[in-house]
Every structure is written in C-alpha cells, then in structure tokens.
Amino acid sequence: MPKLNLSRVYEAMFLVDSGDAASWDDLVKHIANILTRNGAEIVGITRWDERKLAYTVAKRKRGTYVLAFFDLKNGLAVVEIERDCSLSEKVLRTLLLKADHFSVADMRLQLGEDIRQDVAQRLMTERGETAAVVHAVVSKPTHTGGEPVLPEPSGDYEPRHERGRRSERY
Amino acid sequence: MPKPSPKRKMVRFRDRAKCRFCRENVTHIDYKDTQTLQKLVTTRGKMLSRKRSGNCAGHQREAARALKRARFLSLMPYIS
C-alpha cells in the first residue's frame, strides 16, 4: 500500500536555446513558475552546461542544459509539468526522472551554489542523512564555454572493422 | 568452415573477472556522464554488445537506459 503524502525528489533536465539562457533570471523564473504552479518545491535550478548538440534540435546546433531538482508530493503532477514544458516555447526538450537514488550531498554536487539551503536542510533531516553521503559520479561541468571535451572512444575492445560487414554481426 | 582456435578467441575477447562498473561498485549509471557512455559506444554511436563492453547483464541494461536518455537530450548521437 503506497503511503499517502509521500514526497519524492525528481530531477529535471531542460534543453533551452542559448539565446534564451542569456537572460538567465527570466529563464529561471519561467522554469520555476512551471514547477511551483504544479505544486513542486524547488531544491535548486542550475545552468548545467552549454554545449554543441549531438544532432540539431528545432534547427539549433548549440543548446544550454538547465538542471533542476524538486520535491513533489503529488506524483500525478509530473504529467502536468511535462505538458507545460512541451507547451513552453523556451524549453526545447525535457527529461523528468525520479531522483530518489541521489542523496542531498549528490544534489549539492550537481547544483553547486544554486541549491536552496533551507530546502536541502529540511530534506536531510527528513531522510536522516549526513553530509558525507555521496553516490553521484557526475558533478556540474567545470569548463565554461567552448567546445565540450569528449574523449576518443577507448576501452579494451576497440572495434576493428567499424564499417565492414563483419562489424554488423556483433 | 574451420573452427577458430581457442587461443585466438581468448586474445580478441579477454575474460574479465568483473565488469567495469562492478569493479568500481557503481550503483547507478547517470545519463549526464557522457564520458563514461562514450566508452560504451562505437565511433558511429552504436552501443557495444556485452561481449565487447564486458559489462554484466544488470549494468548493460542500466547503461542502455542511460544512453537512450542521453540520446533523447542530444547529449549523445543516435547515429553519426
């Protein structure tokens, strides 16, 4: 039997146009408005990264990723948030996921200074966490601007016949 | 068709004691971790098979899920 009034932390990644991200305060207000009017309590919203997209999205080759963590009591509101995002002209893509596996320390690592201390403190006492619990392997990217530094695909088993018929077997 | 010698097979796909995520006790593969995901795809952006990546079944599923999320957000290519 699921507990009623169980609050759950969600993670949201928004892909927005870099031009819109230039007026950062307006954008944060816009995203925060979408979340709060559906009953979410925001843990933090941050500019995660600005990078070249792997493929064009709405005719854009570059985009800014905005990462948000929020606390939501009513899980049905997730659908509402997704719909509001798809109707928004500023948000190009949205990915909403449960983030229960992230501790508050993980969120702090990913949000940096943009975390809201009072909400974080409340979550920590609710969950009975200490500051030392860190599971996340990804922190907020530190490089500012420029091309993203992607490593060459390495690994122990480098494909030998990338384009040949042979490779299609595996 | 001649049978491939067992020695040659061993050189191509070496057996590992554990998968790369099990070795580091990774519980969750994050879609934002493009550096790790980059190691699990070919130069064309296709995901490596378990045989080639050396992942265990659970981590291969996690990695596939993470890759699909990263592709949706245009962090990783569908094709290239």
CSV table of C-alpha atoms in Angstrom, one decimal:
chain,number,residue,atom,x,y,z
A,1,MET,CA,0.0,0.0,0.0
A,2,PRO,CA,1.7,3.3,-1.0
A,3,LYS,CA,2.0,5.9,1.6
A,4,LEU,CA,-0.1,9.0,1.0
A,5,ASN,CA,1.5,12.4,1.1
A,6,LEU,CA,4.9,10.8,0.5
A,7,SER,CA,7.1,13.4,-1.0
A,8,ARG,CA,9.6,12.4,-3.7
A,9,VAL,CA,12.5,14.2,-5.2
A,10,TYR,CA,12.6,14.4,-9.0
A,11,GLU,CA,15.3,15.5,-11.3
A,12,ALA,CA,14.5,17.5,-14.4
A,13,MET,CA,16.8,18.4,-17.3
A,14,PHE,CA,15.7,21.1,-19.7
A,15,LEU,CA,17.2,21.9,-23.0
A,16,VAL,CA,16.8,25.5,-23.9
A,17,ASP,CA,18.1,27.9,-26.6
A,18,SER,CA,21.4,29.5,-25.6
A,19,GLY,CA,19.9,32.9,-26.6
A,20,ASP,CA,17.1,32.5,-24.0
A,21,ALA,CA,19.7,31.4,-21.5
A,22,ALA,CA,21.4,34.7,-21.9
A,23,SER,CA,18.6,36.3,-19.9
A,24,TRP,CA,19.2,33.9,-17.2
A,25,ASP,CA,17.0,35.3,-14.4
A,26,ASP,CA,13.9,35.4,-16.7
A,27,LEU,CA,14.6,31.8,-17.7
A,28,VAL,CA,14.9,30.6,-14.1
A,29,LYS,CA,11.7,32.4,-13.3
A,30,HIS,CA,9.9,30.8,-16.2
A,31,ILE,CA,11.1,27.3,-15.3
A,32,ALA,CA,10.5,27.8,-11.5
A,33,ASN,CA,7.0,29.0,-12.4
A,34,ILE,CA,6.2,25.8,-14.3
A,35,LEU,CA,7.4,23.7,-11.4
A,36,THR,CA,5.9,25.7,-8.5
A,37,ARG,CA,2.4,26.1,-10.0
A,38,ASN,CA,2.2,22.4,-10.2
A,39,GLY,CA,3.0,22.0,-6.5
A,40,ALA,CA,6.7,21.4,-6.6
A,41,GLU,CA,9.1,22.7,-4.0
A,42,ILE,CA,12.4,23.5,-5.8
A,43,VAL,CA,15.6,22.2,-4.3
A,44,GLY,CA,17.7,24.1,-6.9
A,45,ILE,CA,17.9,25.2,-10.6
A,46,THR,CA,21.3,25.5,-12.2
A,47,ARG,CA,22.9,26.1,-15.6
A,48,TRP,CA,24.3,22.6,-16.0
A,49,ASP,CA,26.2,23.1,-19.3
A,50,GLU,CA,26.3,25.0,-22.6
A,51,ARG,CA,27.4,22.7,-25.4
A,52,LYS,CA,27.2,21.7,-29.0
A,53,LEU,CA,24.2,19.3,-29.6
A,54,ALA,CA,24.8,15.8,-30.9
A,55,TYR,CA,22.1,16.5,-33.5
A,56,THR,CA,20.0,19.5,-34.4
A,57,VAL,CA,17.0,20.2,-32.2
A,58,ALA,CA,14.5,22.7,-33.5
A,59,LYS,CA,17.1,23.9,-36.0
A,60,ARG,CA,19.6,24.7,-33.2
A,61,LYS,CA,23.1,23.4,-33.2
A,62,ARG,CA,24.0,24.6,-29.7
A,63,GLY,CA,22.0,24.5,-26.5
A,64,THR,CA,22.0,25.2,-22.8
A,65,TYR,CA,21.1,22.5,-20.3
A,66,VAL,CA,19.3,23.5,-17.2
A,67,LEU,CA,19.2,21.0,-14.4
A,68,ALA,CA,16.6,21.2,-11.6
A,69,PHE,CA,15.8,19.1,-8.6
A,70,PHE,CA,12.5,19.4,-6.9
A,71,ASP,CA,10.3,17.9,-4.3
A,72,LEU,CA,6.8,16.8,-5.2
A,73,LYS,CA,4.0,15.4,-3.1
A,74,ASN,CA,1.6,14.7,-5.9
A,75,GLY,CA,3.2,12.3,-8.4
A,76,LEU,CA,0.3,12.9,-10.9
A,77,ALA,CA,1.6,16.5,-11.3
A,78,VAL,CA,4.6,15.1,-13.3
A,79,VAL,CA,2.3,14.8,-16.3
A,80,GLU,CA,1.2,18.4,-15.9
A,81,ILE,CA,4.8,19.6,-15.7
A,82,GLU,CA,5.7,17.7,-18.8
A,83,ARG,CA,2.8,19.1,-20.6
A,84,ASP,CA,3.6,22.7,-19.5
A,85,CYS,CA,7.1,22.2,-20.7
A,86,SER,CA,6.0,20.9,-24.1
A,87,LEU,CA,3.8,24.0,-24.5
A,88,SER,CA,6.5,26.3,-23.4
A,89,GLU,CA,8.4,28.0,-26.3
A,90,LYS,CA,11.6,28.4,-24.4
A,91,VAL,CA,12.0,24.7,-23.4
A,92,LEU,CA,13.1,22.5,-26.4
A,93,ARG,CA,13.4,19.2,-24.6
A,94,THR,CA,12.5,17.9,-21.1
A,95,LEU,CA,13.6,14.8,-19.2
A,96,LEU,CA,11.9,14.2,-15.9
A,97,LEU,CA,13.1,11.4,-13.7
A,98,LYS,CA,12.8,10.1,-10.2
A,99,ALA,CA,15.9,11.1,-8.2
A,100,ASP,CA,15.4,9.1,-5.1
A,101,HIS,CA,18.8,7.4,-5.5
A,102,PHE,CA,20.5,10.8,-5.1
A,103,SER,CA,21.4,12.0,-1.6
A,104,VAL,CA,21.2,15.6,-0.7
A,105,ALA,CA,25.0,15.7,-1.0
A,106,ASP,CA,24.7,14.4,-4.5
A,107,MET,CA,22.3,17.2,-5.4
A,108,ARG,CA,24.7,19.7,-3.8
A,109,LEU,CA,27.5,18.3,-6.0
A,110,GLN,CA,25.4,18.7,-9.2
A,111,LEU,CA,23.7,22.0,-8.3
A,112,GLY,CA,26.8,23.8,-6.9
A,113,GLU,CA,25.9,27.1,-5.3
A,114,ASP,CA,22.4,27.1,-6.8
A,115,ILE,CA,21.0,24.8,-4.1
A,116,ARG,CA,18.5,26.2,-1.7
A,117,GLN,CA,20.0,25.7,1.7
A,118,ASP,CA,16.7,25.6,3.7
A,119,VAL,CA,15.1,23.0,1.4
A,120,ALA,CA,18.3,20.9,1.4
A,121,GLN,CA,18.4,21.1,5.2
A,122,ARG,CA,14.8,20.0,5.5
A,123,LEU,CA,15.3,17.1,3.1
A,124,MET,CA,18.4,16.0,5.1
A,125,THR,CA,16.6,15.9,8.4
A,126,GLU,CA,13.6,14.1,6.8
A,127,ARG,CA,15.8,11.5,5.3
A,128,GLY,CA,18.2,11.3,8.2
A,129,GLU,CA,21.2,11.9,6.0
A,130,THR,CA,24.6,13.2,6.9
A,131,ALA,CA,26.6,15.5,4.7
A,132,ALA,CA,29.0,12.7,3.9
A,133,VAL,CA,26.7,10.5,1.8
A,134,VAL,CA,27.8,10.9,-1.8
A,135,HIS,CA,26.9,8.4,-4.6
A,136,ALA,CA,26.9,10.6,-7.7
A,137,VAL,CA,29.7,10.3,-10.1
A,138,VAL,CA,28.8,13.3,-12.1
A,139,SER,CA,29.3,16.8,-10.8
A,140,LYS,CA,28.5,20.0,-12.5
A,141,PRO,CA,30.8,20.5,-15.5
A,142,THR,CA,33.5,22.9,-14.6
A,143,HIS,CA,34.6,24.2,-18.0
A,144,THR,CA,33.0,27.4,-19.1
A,145,GLY,CA,32.0,27.8,-22.7
A,146,GLY,CA,33.9,26.5,-25.7
A,147,GLU,CA,33.6,23.0,-27.1
A,148,PRO,CA,32.9,20.1,-24.8
A,149,VAL,CA,35.9,17.9,-24.3
A,150,LEU,CA,34.8,14.4,-25.3
A,151,PRO,CA,37.3,11.6,-25.1
A,152,GLU,CA,38.0,9.4,-28.0
A,153,PRO,CA,36.1,6.2,-27.6
A,154,SER,CA,38.6,4.0,-25.9
A,155,GLY,CA,38.1,0.8,-24.0
A,156,ASP,CA,39.6,-2.6,-24.1
A,157,TYR,CA,37.7,-3.8,-27.1
A,158,GLU,CA,38.2,-1.3,-29.9
A,159,PRO,CA,36.2,-2.3,-33.0
A,160,ARG,CA,38.5,-3.4,-35.7
A,161,HIS,CA,36.1,-3.3,-38.7
A,162,GLU,CA,33.8,-0.3,-37.9
A,163,ARG,CA,32.3,0.0,-41.4
A,164,GLY,CA,32.8,-3.5,-42.7
A,165,ARG,CA,30.2,-6.2,-42.9
A,166,ARG,CA,32.0,-8.0,-40.1
A,167,SER,CA,31.1,-5.4,-37.5
A,168,GLU,CA,27.4,-5.8,-38.2
A,169,ARG,CA,27.5,-9.3,-36.7
A,170,TYR,CA,28.2,-8.0,-33.2
B,1,MET,CA,34.0,-24.0,-42.0
B,2,PRO,CA,37.2,-24.3,-39.9
B,3,LYS,CA,36.7,-24.0,-36.2
B,4,PRO,CA,38.5,-20.9,-34.8
B,5,SER,CA,41.3,-21.9,-32.4
B,6,PRO,CA,40.5,-21.2,-28.8
B,7,LYS,CA,43.7,-19.2,-28.4
B,8,ARG,CA,42.7,-16.6,-30.9
B,9,LYS,CA,39.3,-16.2,-29.3
B,10,MET,CA,41.0,-15.5,-26.0
B,11,VAL,CA,43.1,-12.7,-27.4
B,12,ARG,CA,40.1,-11.0,-29.0
B,13,PHE,CA,37.7,-11.1,-26.1
B,14,ARG,CA,39.6,-11.4,-22.9
B,15,ASP,CA,37.7,-12.6,-19.9
B,16,ARG,CA,37.5,-10.2,-17.1
B,17,ALA,CA,36.8,-11.1,-13.5
B,18,LYS,CA,34.2,-8.4,-13.2
B,19,CYS,CA,32.5,-5.8,-15.4
B,20,ARG,CA,33.9,-2.2,-15.3
B,21,PHE,CA,31.0,-0.9,-13.2
B,22,CYS,CA,31.1,-3.8,-10.8
B,23,ARG,CA,34.8,-3.2,-10.2
B,24,GLU,CA,34.0,0.3,-9.0
B,25,ASN,CA,30.8,-0.6,-7.2
B,26,VAL,CA,28.7,1.7,-9.3
B,27,THR,CA,25.1,1.5,-8.3
B,28,HIS,CA,23.6,3.9,-10.9
B,29,ILE,CA,24.8,4.9,-14.4
B,30,ASP,CA,23.9,8.5,-15.0
B,31,TYR,CA,22.8,9.8,-18.4
B,32,LYS,CA,24.7,13.0,-17.8
B,33,ASP,CA,28.0,11.1,-17.5
B,34,THR,CA,28.8,11.3,-21.3
B,35,GLN,CA,32.5,10.5,-20.7
B,36,THR,CA,31.6,7.0,-19.4
B,37,LEU,CA,28.9,6.5,-22.1
B,38,GLN,CA,31.3,7.5,-24.8
B,39,LYS,CA,33.4,4.4,-23.9
B,40,LEU,CA,30.4,2.1,-24.4
B,41,VAL,CA,29.6,3.1,-28.0
B,42,THR,CA,31.4,2.7,-31.3
B,43,THR,CA,32.7,5.6,-33.3
B,44,ARG,CA,29.3,5.6,-35.1
B,45,GLY,CA,27.4,5.9,-31.9
B,46,LYS,CA,26.1,2.4,-31.7
B,47,MET,CA,26.2,0.7,-28.4
B,48,LEU,CA,28.7,-2.0,-27.8
B,49,SER,CA,27.5,-5.5,-27.2
B,50,ARG,CA,28.0,-7.1,-23.8
B,51,LYS,CA,30.7,-9.2,-25.3
B,52,ARG,CA,32.6,-6.2,-26.4
B,53,SER,CA,32.0,-3.9,-23.5
B,54,GLY,CA,32.5,-6.6,-20.9
B,55,ASN,CA,29.5,-5.4,-18.9
B,56,CYS,CA,27.4,-7.6,-16.7
B,57,ALA,CA,23.7,-8.0,-17.6
B,58,GLY,CA,22.5,-5.6,-15.0
B,59,HIS,CA,24.9,-2.8,-15.8
B,60,GLN,CA,24.4,-3.3,-19.5
B,61,ARG,CA,20.7,-2.6,-19.0
B,62,GLU,CA,21.5,0.4,-16.9
B,63,ALA,CA,24.0,1.7,-19.5
B,64,ALA,CA,21.5,1.2,-22.3
B,65,ARG,CA,18.9,3.1,-20.4
B,66,ALA,CA,21.3,5.9,-19.7
B,67,LEU,CA,22.4,6.1,-23.3
B,68,LYS,CA,18.9,6.3,-24.5
B,69,ARG,CA,18.2,9.2,-22.1
B,70,ALA,CA,21.4,10.9,-23.2
B,71,ARG,CA,20.4,10.5,-26.9
B,72,PHE,CA,16.9,12.0,-26.2
B,73,LEU,CA,18.6,15.1,-24.8
B,74,SER,CA,21.0,15.3,-27.7
B,75,LEU,CA,24.0,14.7,-25.4
B,76,MET,CA,24.8,11.6,-27.4
B,77,PRO,CA,24.1,10.9,-31.1
B,78,TYR,CA,21.6,8.4,-32.4
B,79,ILE,CA,23.8,7.9,-35.5
B,80,SER,CA,26.8,9.7,-36.8
